[in-house]
mmCIF file of C-alpha atoms in Angstrom:
data_model
loop_
_atom_site.group_PDB
_atom_site.id
_atom_site.type_symbol
_atom_site.label_atom_id
_atom_site.label_comp_id
_atom_site.label_asym_id
_atom_site.label_seq_id
_atom_site.Cartn_x
_atom_site.Cartn_y
_atom_site.Cartn_z
ATOM 1 C CA MET A 210 68.998 27.055 42.852
ATOM 2 C CA GLY A 211 66.680 24.502 44.371
ATOM 3 C CA VAL A 212 64.564 21.494 43.646
ATOM 4 C CA SER A 213 61.752 21.446 41.138
ATOM 5 C CA GLY A 214 58.763 23.487 42.275
ATOM 6 C CA SER A 215 60.798 25.892 44.387
ATOM 7 C CA GLY A 216 60.081 28.855 42.110
ATOM 8 C CA LYS A 217 63.448 29.167 40.389
ATOM 9 C CA SER A 218 61.972 30.359 37.083
ATOM 10 C CA THR A 219 59.532 32.828 38.629
ATOM 11 C CA VAL A 220 62.021 34.276 41.093
ATOM 12 C CA GLY A 221 64.869 34.171 38.555
ATOM 13 C CA ALA A 222 62.938 36.164 35.968
ATOM 14 C CA ALA A 223 61.890 38.728 38.589
ATOM 15 C CA LEU A 224 65.446 38.974 39.935
ATOM 16 C CA ALA A 225 66.870 39.485 36.447
ATOM 17 C CA ASP A 226 64.330 42.251 35.886
ATOM 18 C CA ALA A 227 65.245 43.893 39.197
ATOM 19 C CA LEU A 228 68.953 43.757 38.332
ATOM 20 C CA GLY A 229 68.494 44.751 34.680
ATOM 21 C CA VAL A 230 70.286 41.644 33.396
ATOM 22 C CA PRO A 231 69.221 38.768 31.129
ATOM 23 C CA PHE A 232 67.540 35.614 32.443
ATOM 24 C CA THR A 233 68.098 32.016 31.343
ATOM 25 C CA ASP A 234 66.139 28.998 32.512
ATOM 26 C CA SER A 235 68.577 26.094 32.485
ATOM 27 C CA ASP A 236 65.731 23.661 31.794
ATOM 28 C CA GLY A 237 66.036 24.788 28.174
ATOM 29 C CA LEU A 238 69.698 23.756 28.119
ATOM 30 C CA HIS A 239 69.087 20.088 28.972
ATOM 31 C CA PRO A 240 69.918 17.603 26.219
ATOM 32 C CA ALA A 241 66.813 15.894 24.802
ATOM 33 C CA ALA A 242 67.868 12.603 26.402
ATOM 34 C CA ASN A 243 67.750 14.210 29.874
ATOM 35 C CA VAL A 244 64.277 15.628 29.275
ATOM 36 C CA ALA A 245 63.096 12.221 28.053
ATOM 37 C CA LYS A 246 64.414 10.505 31.186
ATOM 38 C CA MET A 247 62.844 13.022 33.536
ATOM 39 C CA THR A 248 59.535 12.895 31.659
ATOM 40 C CA GLN A 249 59.524 9.134 32.253
ATOM 41 C CA GLY A 250 60.189 9.672 35.968
ATOM 42 C CA ILE A 251 63.801 8.479 35.768
ATOM 43 C CA PRO A 252 66.212 10.507 37.919
ATOM 44 C CA LEU A 253 69.295 11.892 36.180
ATOM 45 C CA THR A 254 72.729 10.571 37.032
ATOM 46 C CA ASP A 255 75.798 12.730 37.464
ATOM 47 C CA ALA A 256 76.929 11.586 34.006
ATOM 48 C CA ASP A 257 73.596 12.746 32.547
ATOM 49 C CA ARG A 258 74.057 16.142 34.159
ATOM 50 C CA GLU A 259 77.609 16.794 32.917
ATOM 51 C CA PRO A 260 76.756 18.140 29.425
ATOM 52 C CA TRP A 261 73.927 20.186 30.898
ATOM 53 C CA LEU A 262 76.132 21.698 33.608
ATOM 54 C CA ASP A 263 78.743 22.490 30.962
ATOM 55 C CA ALA A 264 76.100 24.295 28.888
ATOM 56 C CA VAL A 265 74.927 26.253 31.937
ATOM 57 C CA SER A 266 78.473 27.184 32.938
ATOM 58 C CA ALA A 267 79.266 28.271 29.365
ATOM 59 C CA ARG A 268 76.213 30.542 29.436
ATOM 60 C CA LEU A 269 77.325 32.020 32.761
ATOM 61 C CA ALA A 270 80.847 32.562 31.430
ATOM 62 C CA GLU A 271 79.452 34.435 28.409
ATOM 63 C CA HIS A 272 78.031 37.018 30.813
ATOM 64 C CA THR A 273 80.947 37.444 33.195
ATOM 65 C CA GLY A 274 81.221 41.134 33.974
ATOM 66 C CA THR A 275 77.744 42.013 32.720
ATOM 67 C CA GLY A 276 75.563 39.734 34.826
ATOM 68 C CA LEU A 277 73.076 36.963 34.176
ATOM 69 C CA VAL A 278 70.463 35.233 36.293
ATOM 70 C CA VAL A 279 70.103 31.507 35.673
ATOM 71 C CA ALA A 280 67.415 29.254 37.121
ATOM 72 C CA CYS A 281 69.314 26.021 37.773
ATOM 73 C CA SER A 282 68.749 23.275 40.314
ATOM 74 C CA ALA A 283 72.487 23.067 41.199
ATOM 75 C CA LEU A 284 71.563 20.491 43.814
ATOM 76 C CA ARG A 285 75.029 19.284 44.786
ATOM 77 C CA ARG A 286 78.151 21.149 45.821
ATOM 78 C CA ALA A 287 80.037 19.408 43.019
ATOM 79 C CA TYR A 288 77.565 20.825 40.466
ATOM 80 C CA ARG A 289 77.955 24.328 41.874
ATOM 81 C CA ASP A 290 81.738 23.925 41.860
ATOM 82 C CA ARG A 291 81.531 22.940 38.186
ATOM 83 C CA LEU A 292 79.489 26.061 37.426
ATOM 84 C CA ARG A 293 81.933 28.255 39.363
ATOM 85 C CA SER A 294 84.888 26.732 37.509
ATOM 86 C CA HIS A 295 83.785 28.707 34.439
ATOM 87 C CA ALA A 296 82.149 31.619 36.253
ATOM 88 C CA PRO A 297 83.919 32.086 39.610
ATOM 89 C CA SER A 298 81.868 35.076 40.717
ATOM 90 C CA THR A 299 78.590 33.124 40.609
ATOM 91 C CA VAL A 300 76.362 33.759 43.627
ATOM 92 C CA PHE A 301 73.715 31.167 44.512
ATOM 93 C CA VAL A 302 70.255 31.871 45.881
ATOM 94 C CA HIS A 303 68.859 28.634 47.296
ATOM 95 C CA LEU A 304 65.063 28.642 47.237
ATOM 96 C CA SER A 305 64.121 26.286 50.038
ATOM 97 C CA GLY A 306 60.813 24.839 51.156
ATOM 98 C CA ASP A 307 59.310 21.741 52.701
ATOM 99 C CA ALA A 308 58.299 18.737 50.642
ATOM 100 C CA ALA A 309 54.542 19.281 51.060
ATOM 101 C CA VAL A 310 54.677 22.830 49.672
ATOM 102 C CA LEU A 311 56.936 21.737 46.809
ATOM 103 C CA ALA A 312 54.695 18.780 45.901
ATOM 104 C CA GLU A 313 51.620 21.004 45.949
ATOM 105 C CA ARG A 314 53.300 23.491 43.618
ATOM 106 C CA MET A 315 54.488 20.764 41.256
ATOM 107 C CA GLY A 316 51.040 19.171 41.179
ATOM 108 C CA GLY A 317 49.436 22.489 40.297
ATOM 109 C CA ARG A 318 51.451 23.186 37.158
ATOM 110 C CA SER A 319 50.968 21.804 33.701
ATOM 111 C CA GLY A 320 53.249 21.360 30.743
ATOM 112 C CA HIS A 321 56.448 20.803 32.734
ATOM 113 C CA PHE A 322 58.537 17.704 32.089
ATOM 114 C CA MET A 323 59.468 17.133 35.739
ATOM 115 C CA PRO A 324 56.932 14.849 37.443
ATOM 116 C CA THR A 325 56.143 15.127 41.140
ATOM 117 C CA ALA A 326 57.399 11.532 41.473
ATOM 118 C CA LEU A 327 60.988 12.820 41.161
ATOM 119 C CA LEU A 328 60.707 15.287 44.049
ATOM 120 C CA ASP A 329 61.921 12.798 46.658
ATOM 121 C CA SER A 330 65.031 11.975 44.600
ATOM 122 C CA GLN A 331 65.776 15.676 44.197
ATOM 123 C CA LEU A 332 65.394 16.303 47.920
ATOM 124 C CA ALA A 333 67.681 13.336 48.644
ATOM 125 C CA THR A 334 70.283 14.731 46.227
ATOM 126 C CA LEU A 335 70.112 18.314 47.541
ATOM 127 C CA GLU A 336 73.170 19.593 49.377
ATOM 128 C CA PRO A 337 72.332 23.006 50.838
ATOM 129 C CA LEU A 338 74.799 25.838 50.410
ATOM 130 C CA ALA A 339 77.871 25.462 52.574
ATOM 131 C CA ALA A 340 79.135 28.335 54.721
ATOM 132 C CA ASP A 341 82.024 28.941 52.300
ATOM 133 C CA GLU A 342 79.766 29.294 49.223
ATOM 134 C CA ALA A 343 78.711 32.743 48.037
ATOM 135 C CA GLY A 344 74.961 33.028 48.383
ATOM 136 C CA THR A 345 71.978 32.704 50.663
ATOM 137 C CA THR A 346 68.986 30.486 51.379
ATOM 138 C CA LEU A 347 65.514 31.996 51.149
ATOM 139 C CA ASP A 348 62.153 30.524 52.180
ATOM 140 C CA ILE A 349 59.786 29.897 49.254
ATOM 141 C CA ARG A 350 56.757 30.658 51.429
ATOM 142 C CA ARG A 351 57.662 34.357 51.325
ATOM 143 C CA PRO A 352 56.092 36.541 48.607
ATOM 144 C CA VAL A 353 58.115 36.710 45.382
ATOM 145 C CA ASP A 354 58.931 40.402 45.852
ATOM 146 C CA GLU A 355 60.397 39.687 49.304
ATOM 147 C CA ILE A 356 62.435 36.776 47.934
ATOM 148 C CA VAL A 357 63.730 38.996 45.134
ATOM 149 C CA ALA A 358 64.663 41.723 47.628
ATOM 150 C CA GLY A 359 66.593 39.163 49.663
ATOM 151 C CA ALA A 360 68.322 37.914 46.533
ATOM 152 C CA VAL A 361 69.255 41.437 45.423
ATOM 153 C CA ALA A 362 70.774 42.042 48.855
ATOM 154 C CA VAL A 363 73.194 39.129 48.462
ATOM 155 C CA THR A 364 73.926 39.338 44.746
ATOM 156 C CA GLY A 365 74.859 42.981 45.131
ATOM 157 C CA PRO A 366 75.514 45.693 42.597
ATOM 158 C CA GLU A 367 78.551 43.862 41.205
ATOM 159 C CA VAL A 368 76.240 41.771 39.004
ATOM 160 C CA ALA A 369 74.223 44.730 37.767
ATOM 161 C CA PRO A 370 75.154 46.401 34.480
ATOM 162 C CA ARG A 371 77.926 48.941 34.724
#
């Protein structure tokens, strides 16, 4: 989880590989209307996110017991609660970094629908993991292999194939 530019797709794919489970980027589960809004620099509302969160949670539920890594912003506690309502054993890895690093990363990529202009709204929306939520927060300035090792340590063998 994390805001745009935090490395969710890169770290998620590497984590899935390390755990031997499938990977899904939740960006591909957004309804076309959401992608259109974000492309235009319009922040999503909670109502816009509901069908997307339902699609993400359905995907997680399909893999209960076998494991799945999903790159998903999951910015608010309520969004994470919605995901856990269908997949209670979900563990979150919050990829965290400062705004300057995130903006630099976003500015350096091409072909992504999320403009840098929406970073501030994402940071304002972000509710970091609470103490009672399963997961951890990792610094995006660390090398990907170190982030993945930290993520493996908290996701544990219970998500790996049996």
